[in-house]
Short mmCIF file of C-alpha atoms and ligand atoms in Angstrom, two decimals:
data_model
loop_
_atom_site.label_atom_id
_atom_site.label_comp_id
_atom_site.label_asym_id
_atom_site.label_seq_id
_atom_site.Cartn_x
_atom_site.Cartn_y
_atom_site.Cartn_z
CA ASN A 20 40.14 82.35 38.65
CA THR A 21 40.51 79.30 36.40
CA PRO A 22 40.20 75.98 38.29
CA VAL A 23 43.04 73.56 37.54
CA ILE A 24 43.67 69.88 38.09
CA SER A 25 46.93 69.97 40.03
CA GLY A 26 47.30 66.41 41.30
CA VAL A 27 46.01 62.91 40.70
CA GLY A 28 46.41 59.77 42.82
CA LEU A 29 45.90 56.14 41.84
CA TRP A 30 45.74 53.37 44.44
CA THR A 31 45.76 49.83 43.04
CA PRO A 32 44.87 46.79 45.21
CA GLU A 33 47.62 44.18 45.65
CA ASN A 34 45.50 41.28 44.40
CA ALA A 35 44.56 40.59 40.80
CA ILE A 36 42.42 37.92 39.13
CA THR A 37 43.29 36.89 35.57
CA ASN A 38 40.61 35.90 33.06
CA GLU A 39 41.89 32.34 33.23
CA GLU A 40 41.51 32.13 37.03
CA LEU A 41 38.07 33.72 36.87
CA VAL A 42 36.84 31.39 34.11
CA MET A 43 38.23 28.30 35.86
CA SER A 44 36.26 29.18 38.98
CA TYR A 45 33.03 30.10 37.11
CA ASN A 46 33.16 26.97 34.95
CA ALA A 47 33.69 24.73 37.99
CA TYR A 48 30.68 26.41 39.62
CA ALA A 49 28.58 25.94 36.46
CA GLU A 50 29.60 22.30 36.14
CA LYS A 51 28.72 21.60 39.78
CA PHE A 52 25.35 23.34 39.28
CA ASN A 53 24.61 21.29 36.17
CA VAL A 54 25.49 18.00 37.90
CA GLU A 55 23.40 18.86 40.95
CA HIS A 56 20.41 19.89 38.79
CA LYS A 57 20.76 17.20 36.13
CA ALA A 58 17.20 15.86 36.51
CA GLN A 59 15.56 19.31 36.32
CA ILE A 60 17.72 20.28 33.34
CA GLU A 61 16.82 17.05 31.51
CA ALA A 62 13.12 17.57 32.32
CA GLY A 63 13.38 21.05 30.75
CA GLN A 64 12.46 22.74 34.03
CA ILE A 65 15.64 24.84 34.24
CA ASP A 66 18.42 25.77 31.83
CA ALA A 67 21.90 24.31 32.17
CA MET A 68 24.48 26.95 33.08
CA PRO A 69 26.61 27.82 30.01
CA PHE A 70 30.41 27.91 30.24
CA SER A 71 32.53 31.06 30.10
CA SER A 72 35.74 31.57 28.13
CA ALA A 73 38.82 33.74 28.60
CA GLU A 74 39.07 34.27 24.81
CA PHE A 75 35.49 35.61 24.68
CA ILE A 76 36.12 37.96 27.58
CA GLU A 77 39.24 39.51 26.05
CA LYS A 78 37.68 39.84 22.59
CA ALA A 79 34.31 41.21 23.80
CA SER A 80 35.71 43.62 26.39
CA GLY A 81 39.50 44.10 26.13
CA ILE A 82 39.86 42.91 29.74
CA LYS A 83 42.75 40.58 30.62
CA GLN A 84 42.65 40.85 34.41
CA ARG A 85 41.09 42.89 37.20
CA TYR A 86 42.33 44.00 40.62
CA ILE A 87 40.33 42.98 43.66
CA TYR A 88 40.40 44.43 47.16
CA GLN A 89 39.98 41.02 48.85
CA LYS A 90 40.57 37.99 46.64
CA GLU A 91 39.58 35.38 49.22
CA GLY A 92 36.10 34.00 48.62
CA ALA A 93 35.48 35.43 45.14
CA LEU A 94 36.77 32.33 43.34
CA ASP A 95 35.56 29.80 45.93
CA ILE A 96 32.78 27.90 44.13
CA ASP A 97 30.96 27.40 47.42
CA ARG A 98 30.89 31.17 48.00
CA MET A 99 31.36 33.22 44.77
CA ARG A 100 31.68 36.57 46.54
CA PRO A 101 34.66 38.20 48.24
CA LEU A 102 35.11 37.62 51.95
CA ILE A 103 35.75 41.05 53.45
CA PRO A 104 36.20 41.06 57.24
CA LYS A 105 33.75 43.34 59.03
CA ARG A 106 35.45 46.29 60.72
CA ARG A 107 34.44 47.74 64.07
CA ASP A 108 32.94 51.23 64.23
CA ASP A 109 36.17 52.54 65.76
CA GLU A 110 38.31 51.22 62.85
CA LEU A 111 38.78 53.02 59.52
CA SER A 112 36.19 51.59 57.12
CA HIS A 113 37.34 49.67 54.03
CA GLN A 114 36.29 52.34 51.54
CA ALA A 115 37.72 55.15 53.65
CA GLU A 116 41.05 53.30 53.71
CA MET A 117 41.06 52.94 49.91
CA ALA A 118 40.13 56.62 49.60
CA VAL A 119 42.86 57.79 52.00
CA ASN A 120 45.47 55.77 50.05
CA ALA A 121 44.57 57.50 46.76
CA ALA A 122 44.07 60.91 48.39
CA LYS A 123 47.59 60.94 49.89
CA LYS A 124 49.09 60.34 46.45
CA ALA A 125 47.04 63.15 44.86
CA MET A 126 47.93 65.55 47.70
CA LEU A 127 51.62 64.73 47.33
CA GLN A 128 51.51 65.35 43.59
CA ALA A 129 49.65 68.65 44.07
CA ASN A 130 51.98 69.80 46.90
CA LYS A 131 48.96 70.14 49.18
CA LYS A 132 48.76 69.61 52.94
CA ALA A 133 45.56 68.95 54.90
CA GLU A 134 45.32 72.62 55.87
CA ASP A 135 45.25 73.69 52.18
CA ILE A 136 42.09 71.68 51.41
CA ASP A 137 38.57 72.95 52.12
CA VAL A 138 36.32 70.20 50.77
CA VAL A 139 36.40 66.39 50.43
CA ILE A 140 34.02 64.75 47.97
CA VAL A 141 33.81 60.95 47.92
CA SER A 142 32.06 60.06 44.69
CA CYS A 143 31.60 56.49 43.49
CA ALA A 144 29.09 53.83 42.42
CA TYR A 145 28.36 52.52 45.95
CA THR A 146 29.17 53.59 49.48
CA GLU A 147 29.49 50.85 52.07
CA ARG A 148 27.04 52.58 54.43
CA ALA A 149 24.51 55.40 54.35
CA TYR A 150 26.01 57.57 57.11
CA PRO A 151 28.15 59.05 58.45
CA ALA A 152 29.46 59.96 54.98
CA ILE A 153 32.64 58.17 53.92
CA ALA A 154 33.92 61.63 52.86
CA ILE A 155 33.61 62.92 56.43
CA GLU A 156 35.47 59.86 57.75
CA VAL A 157 38.22 60.49 55.18
CA GLN A 158 38.26 64.19 56.07
CA GLY A 159 38.80 63.21 59.73
CA ALA A 160 41.47 60.63 58.89
CA LEU A 161 43.44 63.18 56.84
CA GLY A 162 42.95 66.03 59.35
CA ILE A 163 41.17 68.32 56.87
CA GLU A 164 39.01 71.23 58.14
CA GLY A 165 35.93 72.38 56.19
CA PHE A 166 33.40 69.83 54.98
CA GLY A 167 32.86 66.61 53.05
CA PHE A 168 30.01 64.75 51.41
CA ASP A 169 29.33 61.60 49.40
CA MET A 170 27.89 61.41 45.89
CA LEU A 171 26.59 58.40 43.94
CA VAL A 172 26.35 58.69 40.15
CA ALA A 173 27.48 55.17 39.07
CA CYS A 174 29.81 55.41 36.04
CA SER A 175 29.82 59.22 36.10
CA ALA A 176 30.49 59.64 39.82
CA ALA A 177 34.10 60.75 39.25
CA THR A 178 33.39 63.31 36.53
CA PHE A 179 30.28 64.67 38.27
CA GLY A 180 32.35 65.01 41.47
CA LEU A 181 34.99 66.95 39.53
CA HIS A 182 32.23 69.18 38.13
CA ARG A 183 31.14 70.12 41.68
CA ALA A 184 34.77 70.80 42.64
CA TYR A 185 35.24 72.99 39.55
CA GLU A 186 32.15 75.04 40.47
CA MET A 187 33.26 75.55 44.08
CA VAL A 188 36.75 76.71 43.10
CA LYS A 189 35.42 78.88 40.26
CA ALA A 190 32.90 80.51 42.64
CA GLY A 191 35.67 81.18 45.14
CA SER A 192 33.89 79.20 47.87
CA ALA A 193 36.75 76.69 48.21
CA ARG A 194 40.51 76.96 47.72
CA SER A 195 41.27 73.28 47.00
CA VAL A 196 38.82 70.39 46.64
CA LEU A 197 39.79 66.73 46.99
CA VAL A 198 37.59 64.42 44.87
CA ILE A 199 38.05 60.71 45.65
CA ASN A 200 36.60 57.62 43.94
CA PRO A 201 37.02 54.50 46.09
CA GLU A 202 35.44 52.01 43.68
CA LEU A 203 34.91 48.83 45.68
CA THR A 204 32.82 47.09 43.01
CA SER A 205 33.62 43.40 43.71
CA PRO A 206 30.92 42.88 46.40
CA GLN A 207 28.32 43.85 43.75
CA VAL A 208 29.62 41.53 41.02
CA ASN A 209 27.61 38.39 40.34
CA TYR A 210 30.48 35.90 39.93
CA THR A 211 27.90 33.23 38.98
CA ASP A 212 26.66 35.19 35.93
CA ARG A 213 28.54 34.41 32.72
CA ASP A 214 27.56 37.67 31.03
CA SER A 215 28.92 39.96 33.75
CA HIS A 216 31.34 38.01 35.98
CA PHE A 217 34.37 39.44 34.17
CA ILE A 218 33.48 43.11 33.89
CA PHE A 219 34.53 44.86 37.12
CA GLY A 220 37.63 45.53 39.20
CA ASP A 221 38.43 47.49 42.38
CA VAL A 222 40.56 50.65 42.55
CA ALA A 223 40.68 54.12 44.14
CA THR A 224 41.48 57.39 42.38
CA ALA A 225 41.73 60.94 43.70
CA VAL A 226 42.06 64.37 42.08
CA ILE A 227 42.88 67.80 43.51
CA ILE A 228 41.19 70.82 41.93
CA GLU A 229 42.33 74.28 42.98
CA SER A 230 42.63 77.80 41.63
CA GLU A 231 45.42 78.53 39.14
CA ASP A 232 46.55 81.21 41.62
CA THR A 233 47.58 78.65 44.24
CA ALA A 234 48.68 75.69 42.07
CA THR A 235 52.39 74.81 42.33
CA SER A 236 52.60 71.24 40.97
CA SER A 237 54.69 70.31 37.94
CA HIS A 238 51.77 69.07 35.78
CA GLN A 239 48.70 71.29 35.73
CA PHE A 240 45.61 71.26 33.54
CA ALA A 241 43.25 74.23 33.33
CA ILE A 242 39.60 73.16 33.27
CA LEU A 243 38.04 75.05 30.36
CA GLY A 244 34.55 73.76 31.04
CA THR A 245 32.32 70.91 32.22
CA LYS A 246 29.22 69.34 30.67
CA ALA A 247 26.82 66.71 32.02
CA LYS A 248 23.83 64.79 30.74
CA THR A 249 21.57 62.15 32.26
CA GLN A 250 18.72 60.15 30.73
CA PHE A 251 16.85 57.46 32.67
CA SER A 252 17.45 53.87 31.58
CA ASN A 253 16.90 50.48 33.25
CA ASN A 254 19.51 48.83 31.04
CA ILE A 255 22.19 48.99 33.76
CA ARG A 256 20.72 48.44 37.19
CA SER A 257 21.28 47.20 40.73
CA ASN A 258 18.28 46.85 43.07
CA PHE A 259 20.49 46.68 46.14
CA GLY A 260 19.21 49.18 48.68
CA TYR A 261 18.11 49.86 52.22
CA LEU A 262 14.44 48.99 51.54
CA SER A 263 15.26 45.29 51.16
CA ARG A 264 14.88 44.68 54.90
CA ALA A 265 11.27 45.78 54.57
CA THR A 266 10.47 44.17 51.22
CA ASP A 267 11.64 40.74 52.47
CA GLU A 268 13.56 40.00 49.29
CA ASP A 269 16.31 37.40 49.04
CA PRO A 270 19.47 39.38 49.86
CA TYR A 271 21.41 37.27 47.31
CA ALA A 272 18.90 37.55 44.42
CA ALA A 273 20.56 38.33 41.09
CA ASP A 274 18.63 41.57 40.57
CA ARG A 275 20.17 42.93 43.77
CA LEU A 276 23.57 42.85 42.04
CA PHE A 277 24.91 44.62 38.94
CA HIS A 278 23.05 43.46 35.82
CA GLN A 279 22.70 44.96 32.37
CA GLU A 280 21.44 44.64 28.83
CA GLY A 281 24.98 44.97 27.50
CA ARG A 282 24.09 45.11 23.80
CA LYS A 283 21.44 47.84 24.32
CA VAL A 284 23.87 49.82 26.46
CA PHE A 285 26.47 49.61 23.73
CA LYS A 286 24.04 50.74 21.00
CA GLU A 287 22.43 53.56 22.97
CA VAL A 288 25.38 55.01 24.89
CA CYS A 289 27.99 55.20 22.09
CA PRO A 290 26.10 57.75 19.93
CA MET A 291 25.04 59.73 23.03
CA ALA A 292 28.64 59.97 24.25
CA ALA A 293 30.06 60.95 20.84
CA GLU A 294 27.42 63.65 20.36
CA HIS A 295 27.97 64.94 23.90
CA ILE A 296 31.73 65.25 23.46
CA GLN A 297 31.40 66.90 20.06
CA SER A 298 29.00 69.55 21.37
CA HIS A 299 31.09 70.15 24.50
CA LEU A 300 34.19 70.76 22.41
CA ALA A 301 32.23 73.04 20.06
CA GLN A 302 31.17 75.19 23.06
CA HIS A 303 34.86 75.95 23.51
CA GLY A 304 35.54 76.49 19.81
CA TYR A 305 37.28 73.15 19.30
CA ALA A 306 36.74 70.17 17.00
CA PRO A 307 37.77 66.56 17.81
CA ASP A 308 40.88 67.02 15.63
CA ASN A 309 42.15 69.65 18.09
CA VAL A 310 42.23 67.10 20.93
CA SER A 311 45.60 65.55 21.80
CA ARG A 312 44.35 63.06 24.40
CA TRP A 313 41.07 61.28 25.14
CA TRP A 314 40.71 59.92 28.67
CA LEU A 315 37.52 57.97 28.11
CA HIS A 316 35.39 55.88 30.46
CA GLN A 317 36.77 52.36 30.54
CA ALA A 318 33.84 49.94 30.19
CA ASN A 319 34.64 48.16 26.97
CA ILE A 320 37.45 48.56 24.42
CA ASN A 321 35.09 48.26 21.44
CA MET A 322 32.91 51.02 22.86
CA ASN A 323 35.89 53.36 23.27
CA GLN A 324 37.12 52.65 19.76
CA LEU A 325 33.67 53.22 18.28
CA ILE A 326 33.20 56.54 20.10
CA ALA A 327 36.68 57.78 19.15
CA LYS A 328 36.14 56.68 15.54
CA ARG A 329 32.81 58.53 15.37
CA LEU A 330 34.60 61.66 16.58
CA LEU A 331 37.81 61.42 14.55
CA GLY A 332 36.62 59.55 11.45
CA ARG A 333 39.48 57.07 11.99
CA ASP A 334 40.80 54.67 14.59
CA PRO A 335 42.50 56.48 17.50
CA SER A 336 46.08 55.54 18.32
CA ALA A 337 46.78 53.88 21.67
CA GLN A 338 48.57 57.08 22.70
CA GLU A 339 45.64 59.35 21.77
CA ALA A 340 42.98 57.31 23.58
CA PRO A 341 44.74 55.20 26.21
CA ILE A 342 43.11 51.98 27.37
CA VAL A 343 43.61 50.69 30.92
CA LEU A 344 40.85 48.07 30.72
CA ASP A 345 43.30 45.25 30.00
CA GLN A 346 44.83 45.61 33.50
CA TYR A 347 42.07 47.27 35.55
CA ALA A 348 38.82 46.11 33.85
CA ASN A 349 35.79 48.38 34.32
CA THR A 350 36.23 50.22 37.62
CA ALA A 351 32.86 52.02 37.52
CA SER A 352 33.58 55.77 37.61
CA ALA A 353 37.35 55.59 38.10
CA GLY A 354 38.35 54.37 34.62
CA SER A 355 38.83 57.73 32.90
CA ILE A 356 40.76 59.00 35.95
CA ILE A 357 43.07 55.95 35.90
CA ALA A 358 43.74 56.66 32.21
CA PHE A 359 44.44 60.30 33.09
CA ALA A 360 46.70 59.35 36.03
CA LEU A 361 48.83 57.06 33.86
CA HIS A 362 48.89 59.10 30.65
CA HIS A 363 49.10 62.88 31.13
CA GLU A 364 52.68 63.89 31.86
CA ASP A 365 53.87 63.73 28.23
CA LEU A 366 51.37 66.34 26.98
CA LYS A 367 52.84 69.69 25.92
CA GLN A 368 51.81 73.16 27.06
CA ASP A 369 48.39 74.20 25.61
CA ASP A 370 47.52 70.66 24.45
CA ILE A 371 43.79 69.97 24.76
CA GLY A 372 42.37 66.84 26.37
CA VAL A 373 38.93 65.44 27.19
CA ILE A 374 37.99 63.41 30.26
CA CYS A 375 34.62 61.72 29.67
CA SER A 376 32.52 59.13 31.51
CA PHE A 377 29.45 57.34 30.13
CA GLY A 378 27.27 54.58 31.48
CA ALA A 379 24.69 53.72 34.12
CA GLY A 380 21.84 56.18 34.63
CA TYR A 381 22.42 56.77 31.73
CA SER A 382 24.93 59.44 32.67
CA ILE A 383 27.63 61.28 30.72
CA GLY A 384 30.10 63.73 32.22
CA SER A 385 32.94 65.53 30.46
CA LEU A 386 35.70 68.04 31.17
CA VAL A 387 37.63 69.87 28.47
CA ILE A 388 41.08 70.58 29.87
CA GLN A 389 44.26 72.28 28.66
CA LYS A 390 47.79 71.60 29.80
CA ARG A 391 49.30 74.65 31.54
CA HIS A 392 52.76 73.24 32.10
N1 CO8 B 401 31.99 33.58 27.84
C1 CO8 B 401 31.58 33.02 26.66
N2 CO8 B 401 30.49 33.45 26.00
C2 CO8 B 401 29.78 34.45 26.53
C3 CO8 B 401 30.15 35.06 27.74
C4 CO8 B 401 31.30 34.57 28.41
N3 CO8 B 401 31.70 35.08 29.57
N4 CO8 B 401 29.27 36.05 28.01
C5 CO8 B 401 28.38 36.05 27.01
N5 CO8 B 401 28.68 35.07 26.12
C6 CO8 B 401 27.94 34.74 24.90
C7 CO8 B 401 26.51 35.24 24.94
O1 CO8 B 401 25.66 34.37 25.64
C8 CO8 B 401 26.17 35.34 23.47
O2 CO8 B 401 25.83 34.08 22.99
P1 CO8 B 401 24.69 33.95 21.85
O3 CO8 B 401 25.21 34.73 20.66
O4 CO8 B 401 24.61 32.49 21.65
O5 CO8 B 401 23.46 34.58 22.44
C9 CO8 B 401 27.49 35.75 22.85
O6 CO8 B 401 28.52 35.36 23.79
C10 CO8 B 401 27.57 37.22 22.62
O7 CO8 B 401 27.12 37.89 23.82
P2 CO8 B 401 26.78 39.40 23.90
O8 CO8 B 401 25.91 39.76 22.77
O9 CO8 B 401 26.32 39.75 25.29
O10 CO8 B 401 28.29 39.94 23.69
P3 CO8 B 401 28.80 41.33 23.29
O11 CO8 B 401 29.74 41.16 22.17
O12 CO8 B 401 27.72 42.35 23.20
O13 CO8 B 401 29.69 41.72 24.58
C11 CO8 B 401 29.50 43.03 26.58
C12 CO8 B 401 29.11 41.77 25.87
C13 CO8 B 401 31.00 42.97 26.81
C14 CO8 B 401 28.80 43.07 27.91
C15 CO8 B 401 29.14 44.23 25.70
O14 CO8 B 401 27.81 44.18 25.30
C16 CO8 B 401 29.35 45.55 26.40
O15 CO8 B 401 30.41 45.86 26.86
N6 CO8 B 401 28.33 46.39 26.47
C17 CO8 B 401 28.42 47.69 27.14
C18 CO8 B 401 28.77 47.46 28.53
C19 CO8 B 401 28.82 48.68 29.34
O16 CO8 B 401 29.30 49.73 29.01
N7 CO8 B 401 28.31 48.53 30.47
C20 CO8 B 401 28.33 49.58 31.38
C21 CO8 B 401 28.71 48.99 32.59
S1 CO8 B 401 28.11 49.96 33.88
C22 CO8 B 401 29.39 50.82 34.47
O17 CO8 B 401 30.34 51.06 33.79
C23 CO8 B 401 29.34 51.19 35.93
C24 CO8 B 401 28.11 50.67 36.64
C25 CO8 B 401 28.21 50.79 38.10
C26 CO8 B 401 29.26 49.90 38.71
C27 CO8 B 401 28.84 48.52 38.97
C28 CO8 B 401 29.85 47.79 39.81
C29 CO8 B 401 29.55 46.32 40.08
#
């Protein structure tokens, strides 16, 4: 009863922001701040805001642009956050809409109808409300019986969601599981922070996992095994949460948004991820050289190259370890699934691949998969 990935869906927002547009907006904001606070800056009471640069962003991260669910507001220097219209309780929520868009594509690719699916997992870095679960709203919108639930595991939400789906199918408790990652990150980006304003983009991905006995799609990957690891770290953090109404904090304070110690993350996560992947492959009797494709978490191009180099002892080719960061930026947990969605059809029967996330938590999640046909 081997669980297989039988369909993947990628929904990309219509709007994109290039590095140049982003930097123009940030620099105008910084300049305005510096003019307005000239006296305090000159008196040494506060620091002047430094300027950002498109060249730095591309070199440090590999990002050229990012997609955004709602562009309005994000580049407005009097706002610096997207303006997303509030929806009524009787309308489909924003994240559920993103999720449904990706889910329909995955279902189509897997030849699955609503009645074939038993479970919906919505797994991402943030959900727009606590309850009812976005997954249950999506389940209702798609007309799926059975049950749904939400999971939050930051960067590893997608892989950890796939792990749960694998277990349910393997145990025979579900026929097909739909795992969706509606990553609406832009409301959590601090567009006034030079170090992080460029990192994230919005996207939704979806994957169908089912038993090999029922799978009929043209591209199927058997899941040979899953492996997860977490280790607590404050180096990537958001203090946004429901307690803030009681703690009387400024709802716009910088610590309520995504913030990180990027250098520490880089140094600590790269060796952890390489070691994790190596030991996961070894559990299945494989070495990194046996792997035809690496669908790695997409946080930073230098990170991916370093991890792949540690594993292979050489630079990976663009085909071996595809990068989608240039177009999509970091999309929290969805990055490795975007890479998989765009770069899996050319693999040959029996080729081995690794899907692996790494990041906030810290959390690492991997799947060793093998092309069936
Ligand atoms: N423009 C120009 N200069 C800049 C800019 C900029 N935009 N930003 C920083 N600089 C400057 C710095 O101030 C510094 O100057 P100085 O040397 O004078 O101090 C210099 O450039 C170098 O800065 P850094 O040392 O910070 O630069 P790095 O080369 O280390 O690159 C990165 C910075 C890109 C952040 C890099 O450290 C990195 O990618 N680290 C790992 C990041 C990572 O993996 N993060 C995980 C993200 S978490 C995640 O994936 C999901 C979380 C949940 C979702 C959240 C959704 C909102």
